Short mmCIF file of C-alpha atoms in Angstrom, two decimals:
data_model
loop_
_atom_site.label_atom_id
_atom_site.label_comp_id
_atom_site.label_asym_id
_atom_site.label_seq_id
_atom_site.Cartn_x
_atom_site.Cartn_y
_atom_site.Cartn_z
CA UNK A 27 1.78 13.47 -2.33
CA UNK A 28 -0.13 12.73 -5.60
CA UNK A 29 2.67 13.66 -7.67
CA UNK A 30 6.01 13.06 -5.87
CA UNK A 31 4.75 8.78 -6.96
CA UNK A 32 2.41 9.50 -9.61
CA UNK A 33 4.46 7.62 -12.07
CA UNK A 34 5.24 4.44 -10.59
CA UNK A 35 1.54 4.31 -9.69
CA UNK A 36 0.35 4.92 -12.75
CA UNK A 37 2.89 2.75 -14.52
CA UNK A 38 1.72 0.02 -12.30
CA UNK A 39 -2.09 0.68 -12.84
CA UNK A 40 -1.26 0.19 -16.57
CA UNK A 41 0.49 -3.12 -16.53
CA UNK A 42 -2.67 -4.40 -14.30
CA UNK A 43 -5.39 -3.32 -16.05
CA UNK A 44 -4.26 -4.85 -19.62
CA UNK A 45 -6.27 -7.14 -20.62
CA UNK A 46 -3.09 -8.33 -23.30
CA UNK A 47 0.35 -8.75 -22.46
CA UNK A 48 3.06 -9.79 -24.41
CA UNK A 49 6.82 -9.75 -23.73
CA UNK A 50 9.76 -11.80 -25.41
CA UNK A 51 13.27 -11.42 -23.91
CA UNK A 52 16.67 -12.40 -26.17
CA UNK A 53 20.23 -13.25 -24.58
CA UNK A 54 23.59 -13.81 -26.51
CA UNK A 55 24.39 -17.31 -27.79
CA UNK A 56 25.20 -19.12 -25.21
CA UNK A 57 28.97 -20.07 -24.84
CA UNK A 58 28.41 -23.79 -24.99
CA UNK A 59 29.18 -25.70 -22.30
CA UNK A 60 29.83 -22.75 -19.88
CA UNK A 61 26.38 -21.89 -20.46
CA UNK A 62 26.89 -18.15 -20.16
CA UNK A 63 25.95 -14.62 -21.96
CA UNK A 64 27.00 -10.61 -21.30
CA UNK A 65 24.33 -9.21 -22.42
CA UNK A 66 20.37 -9.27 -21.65
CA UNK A 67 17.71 -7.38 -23.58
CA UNK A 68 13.75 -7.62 -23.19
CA UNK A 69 10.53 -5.47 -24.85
CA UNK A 70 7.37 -6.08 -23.71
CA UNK A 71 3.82 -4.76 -24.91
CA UNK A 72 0.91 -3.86 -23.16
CA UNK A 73 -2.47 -2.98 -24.73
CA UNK A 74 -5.56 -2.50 -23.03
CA UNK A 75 -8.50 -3.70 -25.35
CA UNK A 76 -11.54 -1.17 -24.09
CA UNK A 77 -9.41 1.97 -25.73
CA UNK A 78 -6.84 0.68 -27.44
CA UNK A 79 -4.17 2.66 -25.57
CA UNK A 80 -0.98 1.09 -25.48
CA UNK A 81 2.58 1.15 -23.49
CA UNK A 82 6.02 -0.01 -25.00
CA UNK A 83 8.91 -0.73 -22.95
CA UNK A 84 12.92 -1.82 -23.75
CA UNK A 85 15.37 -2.85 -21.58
CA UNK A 86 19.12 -3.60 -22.43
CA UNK A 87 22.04 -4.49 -19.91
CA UNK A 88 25.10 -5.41 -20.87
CA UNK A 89 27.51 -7.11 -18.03
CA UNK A 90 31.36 -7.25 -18.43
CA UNK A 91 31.55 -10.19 -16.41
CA UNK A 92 30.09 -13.55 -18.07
CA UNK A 93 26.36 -13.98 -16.28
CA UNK A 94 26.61 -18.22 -15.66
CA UNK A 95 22.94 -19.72 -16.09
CA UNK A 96 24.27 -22.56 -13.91
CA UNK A 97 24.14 -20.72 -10.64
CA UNK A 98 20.35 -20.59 -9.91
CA UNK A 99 16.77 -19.60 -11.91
CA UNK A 100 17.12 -18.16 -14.70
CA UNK A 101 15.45 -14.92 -13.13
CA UNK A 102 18.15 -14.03 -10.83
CA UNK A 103 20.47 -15.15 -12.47
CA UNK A 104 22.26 -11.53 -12.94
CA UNK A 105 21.62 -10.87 -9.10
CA UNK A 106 24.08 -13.86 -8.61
CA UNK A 107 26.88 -13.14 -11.22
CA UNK A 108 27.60 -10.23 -9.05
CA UNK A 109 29.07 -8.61 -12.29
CA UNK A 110 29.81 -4.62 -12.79
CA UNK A 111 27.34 -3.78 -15.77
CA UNK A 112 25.48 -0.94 -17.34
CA UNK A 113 21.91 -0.78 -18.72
CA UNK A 114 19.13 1.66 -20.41
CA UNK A 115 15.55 1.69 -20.48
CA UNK A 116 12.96 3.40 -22.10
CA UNK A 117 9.05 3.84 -21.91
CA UNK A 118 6.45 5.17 -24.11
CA UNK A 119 2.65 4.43 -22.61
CA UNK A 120 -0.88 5.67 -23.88
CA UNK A 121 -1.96 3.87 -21.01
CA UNK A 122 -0.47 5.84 -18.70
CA UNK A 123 0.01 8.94 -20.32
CA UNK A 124 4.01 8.88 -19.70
CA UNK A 125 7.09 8.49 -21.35
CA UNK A 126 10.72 7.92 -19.98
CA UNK A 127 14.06 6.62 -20.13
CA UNK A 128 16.50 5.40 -18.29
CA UNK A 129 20.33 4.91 -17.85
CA UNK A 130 22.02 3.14 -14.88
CA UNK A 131 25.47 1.04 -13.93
CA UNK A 132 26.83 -0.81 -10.90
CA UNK A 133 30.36 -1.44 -10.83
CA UNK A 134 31.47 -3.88 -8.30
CA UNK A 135 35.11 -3.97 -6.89
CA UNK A 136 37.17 -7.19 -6.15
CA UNK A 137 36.72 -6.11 -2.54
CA UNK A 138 32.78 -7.54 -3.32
CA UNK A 139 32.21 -3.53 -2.51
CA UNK A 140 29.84 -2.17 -5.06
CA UNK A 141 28.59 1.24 -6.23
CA UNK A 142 25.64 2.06 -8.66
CA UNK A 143 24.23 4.77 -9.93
CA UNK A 144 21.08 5.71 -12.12
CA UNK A 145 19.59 8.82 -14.18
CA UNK A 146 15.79 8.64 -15.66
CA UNK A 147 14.08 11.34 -17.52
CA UNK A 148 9.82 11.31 -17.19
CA UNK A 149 7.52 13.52 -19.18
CA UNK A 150 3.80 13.33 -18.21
CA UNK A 151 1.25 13.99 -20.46
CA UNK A 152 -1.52 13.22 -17.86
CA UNK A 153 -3.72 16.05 -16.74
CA UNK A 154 -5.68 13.93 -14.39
CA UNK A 155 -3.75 15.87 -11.55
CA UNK A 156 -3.94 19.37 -10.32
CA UNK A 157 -1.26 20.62 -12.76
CA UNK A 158 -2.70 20.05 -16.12
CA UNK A 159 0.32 20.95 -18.34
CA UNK A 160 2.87 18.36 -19.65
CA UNK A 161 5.30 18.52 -16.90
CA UNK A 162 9.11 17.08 -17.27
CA UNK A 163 10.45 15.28 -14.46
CA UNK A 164 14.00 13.82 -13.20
CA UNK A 165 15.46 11.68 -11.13
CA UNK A 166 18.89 10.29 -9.89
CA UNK A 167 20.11 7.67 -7.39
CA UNK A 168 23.34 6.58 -5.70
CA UNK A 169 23.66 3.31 -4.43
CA UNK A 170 26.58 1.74 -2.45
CA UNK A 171 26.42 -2.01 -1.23
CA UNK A 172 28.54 -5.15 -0.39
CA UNK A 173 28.18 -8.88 -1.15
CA UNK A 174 28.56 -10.93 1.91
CA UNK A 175 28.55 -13.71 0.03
CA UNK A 176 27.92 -15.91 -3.03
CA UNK A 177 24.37 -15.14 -3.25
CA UNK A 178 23.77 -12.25 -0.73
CA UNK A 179 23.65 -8.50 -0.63
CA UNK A 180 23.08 -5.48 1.73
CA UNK A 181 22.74 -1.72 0.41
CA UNK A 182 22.09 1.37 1.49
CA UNK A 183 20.85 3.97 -1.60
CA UNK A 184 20.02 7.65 -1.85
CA UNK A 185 17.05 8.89 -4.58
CA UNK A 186 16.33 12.22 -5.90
CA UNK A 187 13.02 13.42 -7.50
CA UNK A 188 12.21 16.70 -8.77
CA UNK A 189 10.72 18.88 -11.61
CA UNK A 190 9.25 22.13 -12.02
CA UNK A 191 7.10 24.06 -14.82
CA UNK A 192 5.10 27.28 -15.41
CA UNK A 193 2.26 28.70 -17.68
CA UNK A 194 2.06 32.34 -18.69
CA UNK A 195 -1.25 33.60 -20.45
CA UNK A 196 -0.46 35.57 -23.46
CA UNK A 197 -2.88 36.98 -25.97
CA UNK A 198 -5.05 34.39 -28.30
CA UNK A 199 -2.70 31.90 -26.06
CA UNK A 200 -5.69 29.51 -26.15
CA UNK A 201 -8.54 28.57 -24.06
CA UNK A 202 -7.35 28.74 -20.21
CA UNK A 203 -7.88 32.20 -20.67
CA UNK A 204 -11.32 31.65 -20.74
CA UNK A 205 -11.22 29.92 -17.54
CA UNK A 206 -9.41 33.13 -16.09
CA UNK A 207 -5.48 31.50 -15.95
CA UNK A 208 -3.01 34.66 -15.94
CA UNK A 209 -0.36 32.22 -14.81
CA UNK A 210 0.80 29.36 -12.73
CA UNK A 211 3.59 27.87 -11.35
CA UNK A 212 4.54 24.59 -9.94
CA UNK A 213 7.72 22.61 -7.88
CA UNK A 214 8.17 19.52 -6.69
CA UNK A 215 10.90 17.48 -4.85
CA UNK A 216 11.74 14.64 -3.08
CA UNK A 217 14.41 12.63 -1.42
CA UNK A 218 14.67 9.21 -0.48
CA UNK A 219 17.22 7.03 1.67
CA UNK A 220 17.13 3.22 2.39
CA UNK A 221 18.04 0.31 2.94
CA UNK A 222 17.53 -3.35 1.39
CA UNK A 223 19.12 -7.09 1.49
CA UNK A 224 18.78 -9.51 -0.98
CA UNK A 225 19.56 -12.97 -0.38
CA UNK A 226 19.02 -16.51 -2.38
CA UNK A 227 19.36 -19.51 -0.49
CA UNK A 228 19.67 -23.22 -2.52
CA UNK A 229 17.35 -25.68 -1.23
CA UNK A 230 17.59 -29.68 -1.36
CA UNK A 231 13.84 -30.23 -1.95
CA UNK A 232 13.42 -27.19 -4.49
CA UNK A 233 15.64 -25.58 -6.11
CA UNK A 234 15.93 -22.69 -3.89
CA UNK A 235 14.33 -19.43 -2.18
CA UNK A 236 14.82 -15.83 -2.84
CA UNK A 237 14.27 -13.08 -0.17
CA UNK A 238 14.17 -9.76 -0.26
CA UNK A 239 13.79 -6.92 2.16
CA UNK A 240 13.13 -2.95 1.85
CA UNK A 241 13.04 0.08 4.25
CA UNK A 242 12.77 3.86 3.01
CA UNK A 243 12.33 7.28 4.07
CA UNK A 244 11.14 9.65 1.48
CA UNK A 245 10.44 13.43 2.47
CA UNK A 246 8.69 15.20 -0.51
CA UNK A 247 7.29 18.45 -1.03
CA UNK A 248 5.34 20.06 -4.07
CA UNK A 249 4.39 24.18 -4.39
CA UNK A 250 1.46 25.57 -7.07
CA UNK A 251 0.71 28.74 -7.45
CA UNK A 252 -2.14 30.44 -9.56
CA UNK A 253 -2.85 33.49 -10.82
CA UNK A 254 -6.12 34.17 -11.86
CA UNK A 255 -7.34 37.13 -14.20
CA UNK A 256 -10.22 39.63 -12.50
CA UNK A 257 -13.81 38.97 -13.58
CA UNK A 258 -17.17 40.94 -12.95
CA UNK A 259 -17.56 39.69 -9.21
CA UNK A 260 -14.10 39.55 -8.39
CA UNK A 261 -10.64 41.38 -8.63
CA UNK A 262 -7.39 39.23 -9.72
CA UNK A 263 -6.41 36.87 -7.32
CA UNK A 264 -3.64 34.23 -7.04
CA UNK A 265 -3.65 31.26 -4.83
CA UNK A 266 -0.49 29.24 -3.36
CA UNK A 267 -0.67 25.67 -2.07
CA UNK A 268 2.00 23.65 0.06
CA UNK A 269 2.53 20.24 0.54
CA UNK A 270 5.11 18.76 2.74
CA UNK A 271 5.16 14.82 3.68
CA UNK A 272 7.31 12.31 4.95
CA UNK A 273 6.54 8.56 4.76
CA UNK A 274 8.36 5.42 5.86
CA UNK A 275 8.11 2.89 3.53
CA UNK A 276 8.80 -1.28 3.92
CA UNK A 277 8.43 -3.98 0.98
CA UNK A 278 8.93 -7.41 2.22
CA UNK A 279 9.15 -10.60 -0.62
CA UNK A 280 9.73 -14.18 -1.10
CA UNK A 281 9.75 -16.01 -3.77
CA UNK A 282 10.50 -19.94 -3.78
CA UNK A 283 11.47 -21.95 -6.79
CA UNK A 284 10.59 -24.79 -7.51
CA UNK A 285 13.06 -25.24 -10.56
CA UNK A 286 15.13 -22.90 -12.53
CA UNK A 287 11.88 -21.64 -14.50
CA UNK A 288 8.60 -22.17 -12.11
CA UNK A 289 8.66 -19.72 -8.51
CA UNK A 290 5.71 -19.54 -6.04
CA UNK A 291 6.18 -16.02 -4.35
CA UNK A 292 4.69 -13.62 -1.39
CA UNK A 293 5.21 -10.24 -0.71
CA UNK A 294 4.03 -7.92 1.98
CA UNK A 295 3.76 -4.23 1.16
CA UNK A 296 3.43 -1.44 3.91
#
């Protein structure tokens, strides 16, 4: 299962590990007294001082409904407009050997129905794993959900993950000849279905708590195959390996807030 979550790992193993972190966030002017913006854009970046190695990320949503800063922190405050919108992101990280981007959109009906949707793009440069070629991955979700209320949501989603690449010795190719690489081959998917709620709940003593809930099922499965040239002791030889595994997944968080700025927050991960 190494690669089938390799990214997110590794994405998150960069982010903790940096010993600097710097991030500034801009919104549209507000509208004066309505105190509200359409579109919210962020870039952050990460540097980890023992190597210098660096990661780069951008973020921009734009929502066609005016986001009010009125309803409740300023962090959720697009989870509460409840506003159709549509958003990109991209990555580029030393750190983590990895670059990506990202486009995605949720358009919510008057019904308080909503569908999403999401496309990302992943090349990994890593060759930490047992494939040690730059390998292009993709990825696509559906999501389809309904606001019970002001502040509340339930959704169910559907997430695909998959990629495939191949190396083919020819001659003066370079070194994995040496080794005794003829050729190789490897495949990997994954699907995932779930569920999560999201609700935010205003408080009289603090300003309010957020909680947030998480169940999935992923089934993944990766090939390799090898194909190794003949040597003095042996003849040529190839090698397959399969992997299949399923795993339930459950993310439990809370975060309470004191104000519109300041949250104290738990999480349980299993």
């Amino acid at each position: 299962m190494k690669r089938c979550h390799s990214q997110p790992l590794k994405l998150t193993a960069a982010i903790a590990i940096s010993f600097v972190a710097f991030s500034a966030q801009a919104n549209d002017t507000l509208a004066s007294a309505n105190n509200r913006f359409h579109h919210d854009t962020s870039a952050s970046y990460i540097t980890d001082t023992d190597n210098s190695d660096n990661a780069y990320l951008f973020a921009s949503y734009h929502y066609f409904d005016a986001v009010s800063t009125d309803l409740g922190p300023w962090a959720i405050n697009t989870f509460l407009a409840q506003s159709s919108n549509f958003g990109v992101n991209y990555l580029k990280s030393d750190l983590a050997e990895t670059s990506s981007y990202q486009v995605d959109g949720t358009y919510v009906f008057e019904s308080n129905w909503f569908i999403g949707a999401n496309y990302q793009q992943i090349n990994d440069d890593d060759d930490s794993f047992a494939w040690p070629y730059n390998y292009d991955e993709s990825l696509y979700g559906l999501k389809l959900g309904y606001y019970f209320n002001e502040s509340s949501q339930i959704s169910i989603f559907y997430q695909n993950q998959s990629g495939s690449d191949s190396y083919q010795h020819t001659s003066g190719s370079g070194q994995n000849f040496q080794i005794g690489l003829l050729a190789a081959n490897f495949d990997n998917q994954s699907d995932t279905f779930g569920i999560e709620t999201q609700s935010y709940i205003p408080m009289e003593s603090i300003n309010g708590v957020n909680l947030f809930a998480r169940w999935q099922y992923t089934d993944a499965s990766q090939y390799y195959y090898y194909r190794l040239a003949q040597d003095v002791f042996l003849p040529e030889r190839y090698f397959t390996t399969d992997i299949d595994n399923t795993f339930n997944h459950i993310f439990l968080a809370a975060d309470f807030y004191i104000n519109k700025s300041w949250s104290i927050g738990a999480q349980y991960d299993w």
